[in-house]
Structures are given as structure tokens and as C-alpha cells.
Short mmCIF file of C-alpha atoms and ligand atoms in Angstrom, two decimals:
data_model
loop_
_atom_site.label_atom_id
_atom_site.label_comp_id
_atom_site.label_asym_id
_atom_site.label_seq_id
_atom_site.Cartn_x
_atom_site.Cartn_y
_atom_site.Cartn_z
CA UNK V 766 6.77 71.40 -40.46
CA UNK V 767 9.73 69.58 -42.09
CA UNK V 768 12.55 70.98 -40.45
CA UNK V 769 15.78 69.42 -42.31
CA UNK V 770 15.98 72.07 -44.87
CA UNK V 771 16.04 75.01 -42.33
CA UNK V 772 19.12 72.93 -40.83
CA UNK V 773 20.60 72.60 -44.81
CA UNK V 774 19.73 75.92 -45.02
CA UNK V 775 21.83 77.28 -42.43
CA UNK V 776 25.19 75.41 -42.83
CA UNK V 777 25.46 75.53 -46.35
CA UNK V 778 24.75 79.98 -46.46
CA UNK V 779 27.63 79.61 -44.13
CA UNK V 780 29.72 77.90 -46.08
CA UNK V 781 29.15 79.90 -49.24
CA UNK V 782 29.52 83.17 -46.65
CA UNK V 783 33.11 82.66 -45.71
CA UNK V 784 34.27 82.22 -49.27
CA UNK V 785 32.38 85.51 -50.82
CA UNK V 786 33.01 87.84 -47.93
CA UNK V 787 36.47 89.98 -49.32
CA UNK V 788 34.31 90.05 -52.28
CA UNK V 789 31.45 91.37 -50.42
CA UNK V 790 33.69 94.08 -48.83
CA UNK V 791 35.11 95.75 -52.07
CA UNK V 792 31.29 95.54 -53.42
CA UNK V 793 30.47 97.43 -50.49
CA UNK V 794 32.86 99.88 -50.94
CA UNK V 795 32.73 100.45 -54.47
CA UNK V 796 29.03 101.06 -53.66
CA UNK V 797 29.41 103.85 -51.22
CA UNK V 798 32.86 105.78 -51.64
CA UNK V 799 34.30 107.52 -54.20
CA UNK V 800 38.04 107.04 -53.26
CA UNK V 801 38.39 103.49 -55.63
CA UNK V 802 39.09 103.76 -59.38
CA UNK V 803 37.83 99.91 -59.50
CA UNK V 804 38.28 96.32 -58.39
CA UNK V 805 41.69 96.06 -58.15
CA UNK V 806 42.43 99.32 -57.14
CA UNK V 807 40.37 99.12 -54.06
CA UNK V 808 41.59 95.31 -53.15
CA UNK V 809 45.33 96.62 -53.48
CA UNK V 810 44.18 99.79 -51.00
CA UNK V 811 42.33 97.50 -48.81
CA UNK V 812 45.64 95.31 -48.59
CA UNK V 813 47.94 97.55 -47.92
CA UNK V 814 46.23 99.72 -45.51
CA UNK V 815 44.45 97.64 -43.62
CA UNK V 816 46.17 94.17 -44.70
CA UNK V 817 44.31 90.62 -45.41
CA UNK V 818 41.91 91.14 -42.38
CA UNK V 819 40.70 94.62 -43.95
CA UNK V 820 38.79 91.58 -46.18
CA UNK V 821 36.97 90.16 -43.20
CA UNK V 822 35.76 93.19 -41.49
CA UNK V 823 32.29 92.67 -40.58
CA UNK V 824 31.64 88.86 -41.37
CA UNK V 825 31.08 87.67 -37.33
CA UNK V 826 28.01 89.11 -37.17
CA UNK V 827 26.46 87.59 -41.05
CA UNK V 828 28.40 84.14 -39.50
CA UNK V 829 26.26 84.54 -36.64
CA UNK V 830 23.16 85.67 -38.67
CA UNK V 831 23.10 83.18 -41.28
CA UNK V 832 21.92 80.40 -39.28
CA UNK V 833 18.41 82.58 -38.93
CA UNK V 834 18.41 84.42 -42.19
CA UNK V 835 19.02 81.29 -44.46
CA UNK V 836 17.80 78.83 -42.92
CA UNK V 837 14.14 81.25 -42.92
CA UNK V 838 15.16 81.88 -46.70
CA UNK V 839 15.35 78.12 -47.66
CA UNK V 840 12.82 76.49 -44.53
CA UNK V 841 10.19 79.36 -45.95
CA UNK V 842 10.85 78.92 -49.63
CA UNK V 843 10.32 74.49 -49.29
CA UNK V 844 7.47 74.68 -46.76
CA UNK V 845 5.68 77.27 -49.06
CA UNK V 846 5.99 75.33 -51.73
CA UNK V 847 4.70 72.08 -49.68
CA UNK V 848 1.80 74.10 -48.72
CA UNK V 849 1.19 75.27 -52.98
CA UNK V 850 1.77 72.26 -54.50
CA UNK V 851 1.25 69.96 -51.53
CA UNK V 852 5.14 67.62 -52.61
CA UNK V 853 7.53 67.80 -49.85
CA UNK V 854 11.29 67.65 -51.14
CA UNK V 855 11.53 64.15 -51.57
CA UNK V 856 8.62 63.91 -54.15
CA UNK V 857 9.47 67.23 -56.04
CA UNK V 858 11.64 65.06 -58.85
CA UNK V 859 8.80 62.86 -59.57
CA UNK V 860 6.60 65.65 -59.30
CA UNK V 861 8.13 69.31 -60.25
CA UNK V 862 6.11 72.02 -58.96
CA UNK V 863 5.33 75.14 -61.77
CA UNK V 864 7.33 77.57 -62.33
CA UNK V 865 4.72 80.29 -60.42
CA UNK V 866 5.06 78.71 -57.48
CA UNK V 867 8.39 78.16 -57.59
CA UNK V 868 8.63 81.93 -58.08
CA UNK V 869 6.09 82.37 -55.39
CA UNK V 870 8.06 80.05 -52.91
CA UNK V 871 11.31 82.53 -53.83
CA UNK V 872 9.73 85.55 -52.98
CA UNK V 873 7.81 84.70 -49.98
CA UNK V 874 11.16 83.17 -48.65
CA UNK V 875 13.04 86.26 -50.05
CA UNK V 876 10.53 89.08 -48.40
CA UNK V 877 10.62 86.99 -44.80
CA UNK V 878 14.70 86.33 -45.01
CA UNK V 879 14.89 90.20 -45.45
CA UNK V 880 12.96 90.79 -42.24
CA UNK V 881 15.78 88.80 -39.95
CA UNK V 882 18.76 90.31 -42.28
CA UNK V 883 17.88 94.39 -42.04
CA UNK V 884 19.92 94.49 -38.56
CA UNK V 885 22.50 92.65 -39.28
CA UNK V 886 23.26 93.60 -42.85
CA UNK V 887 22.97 97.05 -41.28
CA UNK V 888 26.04 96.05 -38.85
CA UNK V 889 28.19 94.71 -41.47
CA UNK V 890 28.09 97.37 -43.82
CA UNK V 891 28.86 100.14 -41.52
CA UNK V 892 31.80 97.90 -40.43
CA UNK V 893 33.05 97.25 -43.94
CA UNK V 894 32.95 101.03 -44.57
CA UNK V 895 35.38 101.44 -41.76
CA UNK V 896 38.71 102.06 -43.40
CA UNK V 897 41.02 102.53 -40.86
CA UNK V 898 43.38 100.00 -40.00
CA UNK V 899 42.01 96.98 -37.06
CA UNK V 900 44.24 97.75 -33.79
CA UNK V 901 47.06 99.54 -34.49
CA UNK V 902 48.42 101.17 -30.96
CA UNK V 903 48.06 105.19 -31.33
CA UNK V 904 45.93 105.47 -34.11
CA UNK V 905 42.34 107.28 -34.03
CA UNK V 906 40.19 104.38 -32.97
CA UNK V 907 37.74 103.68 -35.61
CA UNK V 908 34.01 105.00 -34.48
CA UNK V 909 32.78 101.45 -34.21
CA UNK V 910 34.81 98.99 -32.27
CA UNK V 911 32.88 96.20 -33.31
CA UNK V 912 29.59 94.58 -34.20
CA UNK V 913 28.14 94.86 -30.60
CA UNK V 914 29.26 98.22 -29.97
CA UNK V 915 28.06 99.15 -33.62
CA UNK V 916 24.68 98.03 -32.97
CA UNK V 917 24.45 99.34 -29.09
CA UNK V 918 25.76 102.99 -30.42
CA UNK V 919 22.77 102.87 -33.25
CA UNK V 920 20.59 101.69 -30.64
CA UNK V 921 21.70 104.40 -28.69
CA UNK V 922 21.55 107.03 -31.17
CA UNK V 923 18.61 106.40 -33.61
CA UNK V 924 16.62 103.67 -31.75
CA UNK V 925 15.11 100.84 -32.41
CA UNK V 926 14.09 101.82 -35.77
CA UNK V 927 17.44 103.11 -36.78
CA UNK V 928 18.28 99.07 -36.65
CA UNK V 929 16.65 98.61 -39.68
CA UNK V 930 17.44 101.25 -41.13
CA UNK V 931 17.56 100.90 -45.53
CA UNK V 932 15.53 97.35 -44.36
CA UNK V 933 13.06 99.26 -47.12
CA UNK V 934 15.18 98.90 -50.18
CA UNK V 935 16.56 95.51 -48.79
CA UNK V 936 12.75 94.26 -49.16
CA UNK V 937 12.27 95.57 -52.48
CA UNK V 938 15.63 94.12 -53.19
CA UNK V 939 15.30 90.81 -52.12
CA UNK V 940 11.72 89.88 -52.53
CA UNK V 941 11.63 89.70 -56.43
CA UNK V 942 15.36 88.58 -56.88
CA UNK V 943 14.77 85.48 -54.57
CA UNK V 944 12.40 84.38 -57.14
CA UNK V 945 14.90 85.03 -60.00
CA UNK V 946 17.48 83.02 -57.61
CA UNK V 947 15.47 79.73 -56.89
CA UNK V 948 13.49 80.19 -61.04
CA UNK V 949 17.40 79.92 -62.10
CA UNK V 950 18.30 77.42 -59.96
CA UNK V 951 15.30 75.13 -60.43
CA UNK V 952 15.06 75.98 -64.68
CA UNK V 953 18.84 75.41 -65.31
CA UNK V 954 18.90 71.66 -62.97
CA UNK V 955 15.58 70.80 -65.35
CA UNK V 956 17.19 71.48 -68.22
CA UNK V 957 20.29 69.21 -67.68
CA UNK V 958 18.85 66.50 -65.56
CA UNK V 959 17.24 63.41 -67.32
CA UNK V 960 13.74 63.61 -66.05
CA UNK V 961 12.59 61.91 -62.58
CA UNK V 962 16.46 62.04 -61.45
CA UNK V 963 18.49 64.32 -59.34
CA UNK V 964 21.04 66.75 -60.69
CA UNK V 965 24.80 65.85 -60.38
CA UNK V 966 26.52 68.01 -58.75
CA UNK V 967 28.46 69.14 -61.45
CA UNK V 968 24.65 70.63 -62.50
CA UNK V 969 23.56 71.56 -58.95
CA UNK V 970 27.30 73.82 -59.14
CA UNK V 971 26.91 75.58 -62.14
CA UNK V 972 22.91 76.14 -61.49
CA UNK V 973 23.49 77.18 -58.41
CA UNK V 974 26.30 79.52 -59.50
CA UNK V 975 23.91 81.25 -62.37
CA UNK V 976 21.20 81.35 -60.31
CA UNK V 977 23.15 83.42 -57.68
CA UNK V 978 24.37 85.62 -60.84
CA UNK V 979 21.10 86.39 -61.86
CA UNK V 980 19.63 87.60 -59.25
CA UNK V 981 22.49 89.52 -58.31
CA UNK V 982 22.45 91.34 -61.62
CA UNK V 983 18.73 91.57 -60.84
CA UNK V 984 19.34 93.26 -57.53
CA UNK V 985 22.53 95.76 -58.32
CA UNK V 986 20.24 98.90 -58.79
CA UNK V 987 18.80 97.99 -55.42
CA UNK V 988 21.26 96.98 -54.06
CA UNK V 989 23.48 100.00 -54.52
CA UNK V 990 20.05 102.01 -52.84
CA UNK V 991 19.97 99.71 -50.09
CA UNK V 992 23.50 100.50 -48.71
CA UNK V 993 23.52 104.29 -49.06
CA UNK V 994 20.03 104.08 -46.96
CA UNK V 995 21.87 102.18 -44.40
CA UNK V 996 25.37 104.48 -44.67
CA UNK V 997 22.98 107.27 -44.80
CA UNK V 998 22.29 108.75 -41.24
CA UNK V 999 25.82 107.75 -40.05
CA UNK V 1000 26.45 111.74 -39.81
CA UNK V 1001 23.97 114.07 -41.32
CA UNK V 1002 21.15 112.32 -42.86
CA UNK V 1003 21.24 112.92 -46.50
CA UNK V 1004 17.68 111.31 -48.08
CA UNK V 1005 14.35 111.29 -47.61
CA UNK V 1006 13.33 107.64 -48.34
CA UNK V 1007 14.04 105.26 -51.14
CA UNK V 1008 13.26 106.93 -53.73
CA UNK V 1009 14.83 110.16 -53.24
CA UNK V 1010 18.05 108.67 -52.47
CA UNK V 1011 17.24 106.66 -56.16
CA UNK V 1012 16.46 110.10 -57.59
CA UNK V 1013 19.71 112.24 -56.47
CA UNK V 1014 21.72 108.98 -56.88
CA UNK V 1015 20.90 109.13 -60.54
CA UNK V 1016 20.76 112.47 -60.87
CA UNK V 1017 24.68 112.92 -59.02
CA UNK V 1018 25.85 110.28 -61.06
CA UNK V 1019 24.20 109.13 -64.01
CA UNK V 1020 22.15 106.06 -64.85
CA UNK V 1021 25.62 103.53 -64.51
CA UNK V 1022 25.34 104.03 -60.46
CA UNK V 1023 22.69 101.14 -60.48
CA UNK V 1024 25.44 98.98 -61.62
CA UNK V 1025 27.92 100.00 -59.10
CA UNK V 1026 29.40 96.75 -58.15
CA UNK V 1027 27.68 94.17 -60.67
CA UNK V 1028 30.92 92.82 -62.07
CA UNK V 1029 32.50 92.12 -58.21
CA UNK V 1030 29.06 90.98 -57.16
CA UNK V 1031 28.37 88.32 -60.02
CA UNK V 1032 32.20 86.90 -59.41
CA UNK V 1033 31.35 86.46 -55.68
CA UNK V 1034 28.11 85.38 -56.57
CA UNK V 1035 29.09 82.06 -58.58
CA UNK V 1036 31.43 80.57 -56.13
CA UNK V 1037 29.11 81.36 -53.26
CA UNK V 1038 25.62 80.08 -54.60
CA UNK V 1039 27.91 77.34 -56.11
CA UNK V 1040 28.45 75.78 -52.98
CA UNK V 1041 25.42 76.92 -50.82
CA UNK V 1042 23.37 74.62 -53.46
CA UNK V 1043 25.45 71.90 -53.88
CA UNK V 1044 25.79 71.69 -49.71
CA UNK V 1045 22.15 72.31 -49.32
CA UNK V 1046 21.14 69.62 -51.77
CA UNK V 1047 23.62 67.15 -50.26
CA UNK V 1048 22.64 67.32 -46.68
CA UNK V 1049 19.20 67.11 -47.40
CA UNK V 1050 19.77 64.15 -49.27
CA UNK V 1051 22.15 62.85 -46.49
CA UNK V 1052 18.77 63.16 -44.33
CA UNK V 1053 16.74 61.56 -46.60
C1 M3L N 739 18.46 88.02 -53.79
N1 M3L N 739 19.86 88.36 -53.73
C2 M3L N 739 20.32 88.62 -55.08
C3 M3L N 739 20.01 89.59 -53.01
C4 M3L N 739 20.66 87.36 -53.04
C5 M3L N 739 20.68 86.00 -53.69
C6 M3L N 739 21.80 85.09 -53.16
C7 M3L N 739 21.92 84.96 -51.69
C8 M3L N 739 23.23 84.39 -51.24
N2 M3L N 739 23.19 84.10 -49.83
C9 M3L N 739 24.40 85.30 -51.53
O1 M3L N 739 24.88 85.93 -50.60
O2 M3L N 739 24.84 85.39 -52.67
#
């Protein structure tokens, strides 16, 4: 199994990780409190309460995490499509595999990369909805005092299973979208590159960047589900299963709260896919 792209995989999600996580944090709040009137309200709350580092809280664990959950997403997504259309990476611009299987390839990378994330997306959003200020000397402590003692106190608590809990609605979220991500990514490079040649990465940048908007728009309403599952059960458990927590959602706050987030999500999405592409494209070509 070629392994180079689980390697390209892995460094360049961390790269694009760094760079979208104080995005990712007022997403996640905006997704699960009701204290924010918007972006900038939140950021300038986030700032002044809990200063710059408020930003970072929860991104050791996903730093530690990406190295399994992309390098599964993109290793998965390649060798699928080696095993559909039988072209390994270096023969897919002579020979560009359909659109179905690149779709196919997307979402059997997608549902697998969801598998390894559950856990630790779990982690990280009960971190980033921790709004008390990091280590400040006679203060409450916060309830979690970090991503190991976050994920020993669910342990503790709900078990194994509580783990991955919302890993439900992270499936459903993921498993379609990653075949929006890698359609986008693969349709848009096509379309600007003369044929037989690779992109430039100008075009790898901006396809990469879409294709990370995309599917981003494509997973909000999920999305939004996903992290009140995994808030949910924190104190008294709330809903029933996916689709209850859909159903009150909706019915609380109106059709709009499947869009909780889109506008913060699509401008971290840009920068981040941006660079995840154009990294993963050049170390594999770096490799040969
Ligand atoms: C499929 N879904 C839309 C959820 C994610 C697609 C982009 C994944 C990327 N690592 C990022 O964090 O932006």
C-alpha cells in the first residue's frame, strides 16, 4: 500500500490546523451558547476574558490527532481510488479517474477519518466551551484541566462509549461532505489546468480553498448537531439521539440554527484547505 500520501496527509492537516484553530473556537461557540451576538462580539469576549490563548484552547489534542485522522482521510481516499480505477497518484494526470469514484474515494475516506476523530473532536470541543480564564491563581478551576483529564473524567463518568459520544452526527457529517471536499478540489484543478499537467499552485490554493468551503457549507446543519450531541451529557442529558436533538433544535430556534457558524466556518475553511492541498500536493510530488 503506497504509503507517501498518509505521510502528506498528516503534515499538511497540521499545517492547515494551526492556522484555522481561533476560528474553530468562536465556530464552536457560536454553535453551542447563547451568550455571543456574533463573530466579533464573541472574538472581543474571548480576548478579553480569557486573552489570545482563550483562541488555542483545545488544539494539543487535534495536533496530536491529526497525524491519524488525516493521514486515514487522505491514505484511504488515494488507495481507494487505486483500488477503483487501478492509477496510483503519479498516473492520475494522464489518466483522471470519474467523478463517482472520486466521490466514492471522498466518502469512504470521510466515513473511516470520522471513526479516529469522534474522541478527540469530543475532547476539543468540551475544552473550547470552557470559558473561564487558563490559570489564573484563586479562580474556580475550570471542570476540565486539560485534554487528558477531560478524556479520563468522561472515561470515568460515561465510559467507553461516552468517548464517542455525537461520533453519530460526525459520520453523517463527514461521510457525504468529504466527497463534496475532494469533487471540489479535483473539478475546480480540471477546470484550470491544461490537460495531462499538474495544477500550479496558485490553482491547487484556490481549489483547495473552495473545496474546503463547500463542504463546510455542506456540513453546517450537521455540524451544528454534531456538537450539541457531544456538549450534550456534560450535565443533564438533554436528547435522545440525532434526530431529536435536530427536531427541538429547530423547533427552539427556527430553521437558521443549521447555519449557526457557516460564515466563521467558510473563512477558516479557505485558508486552511488552502494550504493542506497545496502542502499535500507538494510533498507528494517532492516524493515522487
Ligand atoms: C467534511 N468537512 C466539511 C467536515 C471537513 C472538510 C475539511 C477538513 C479540513 N481538515 C478542515 O478542518 O477544514
Amino acid at each position: 500500500m503506497p504509503v507517501e500520501e498518509f505521510v502528506a496527509g498528516w503534515i499538511s492537516g497540521a499545517l492547515g490546523l494551526v492556522l484555522g484553530h481561533p476560528f474553530d473556537t468562536v465556530k464552536v461557540r457560536l454553535q453551542t451558547q447563547t451568550t455571543y451576538r456574533g463573530i466579533v462580539d464573541c472574538m472581543v469576549k474571548i480576548y478579553r476574558h480569557e486573552s489570545l490563548l482563550g483562541f488555542f484552547k483545545g488544539m494539543s489534542f487535534p495536533i496530536a490527532s491529526i497525524a491519524v485522522v488525516n493521514s486515514v482521510l487522505f491514505g484511504v481516499y488515494s488507495n481507494t481510488l487505486l483500488v477503483l480505477t487501478a492509477t496510483s497518484h503519479q498516473e492520475r494526470r494522464a489518466q483522471p479517474p470519474s467523478y463517482t469514484h472520486i466521490f466514492l474515494a471522498g466518502c469512504t475516506g470521510g466515513f473511516l477519518q470520522a471513526y479516529c476523530l469522534a474522541p478527540f473532536d469530543l475532547i476539543k470541543v468540551r475544552l473550547q466551551n470552557q470559558t473561564e480564564p487558563m490559570a489564573q491563581p484563586g479562580s474556580p478551576p475550570p471542570q476540565y484541566r486539560g485534554p487528558v483529564h477531560c478524556a479520563a473524567s468522561i472515561f470515568q463518568e460515561e465510559g467507553y462509549r461516552g468517548l464517542f459520544r455525537g461520533a453519530w452526527a460526525l459520520m453523517l457529517r463527514d461521510t457525504p461532505t468529504m466527497g463534496v471536499y475532494f469533487i471540489t478540489y479535483e473539478g475546480l484543478c480540471r477546470q484550470y489546468t491544461p490537460e495531462g499537467q499538474n495544477p500550479s499552485s496558485a490553482t491547487v490554493l484556490v481549489a483547495g480553498g473552495f473545496a474546503g468551503i463547500a463542504s463546510w457549507v455542506a456540513a453546517t446543519p450537521l455540524d451544528v448537531i454534531k456538537s450539541r450531541m457531544q456538549m450534550d451529557g456534560l450535565r443533564r442529558r438533554v436528547y435522545q439521539g440525532v434526530l431529536d436533538c435536530m427536531v427541538s433544535s429547530v423547533r427552539q430556534e427556527g430553521l437558521g440554527v443549521f447555519f449557526r457558524g457557516v460564515t466563521i466556518n467558510s473563512a477558516r475553511a479557505f485558508p486552511v484547505n488552502a494550504v493542506t492541498f497545496l502542502s499535500y500536493e507538494y510533498l507528494l510530488r517532492l516524493w515522487g
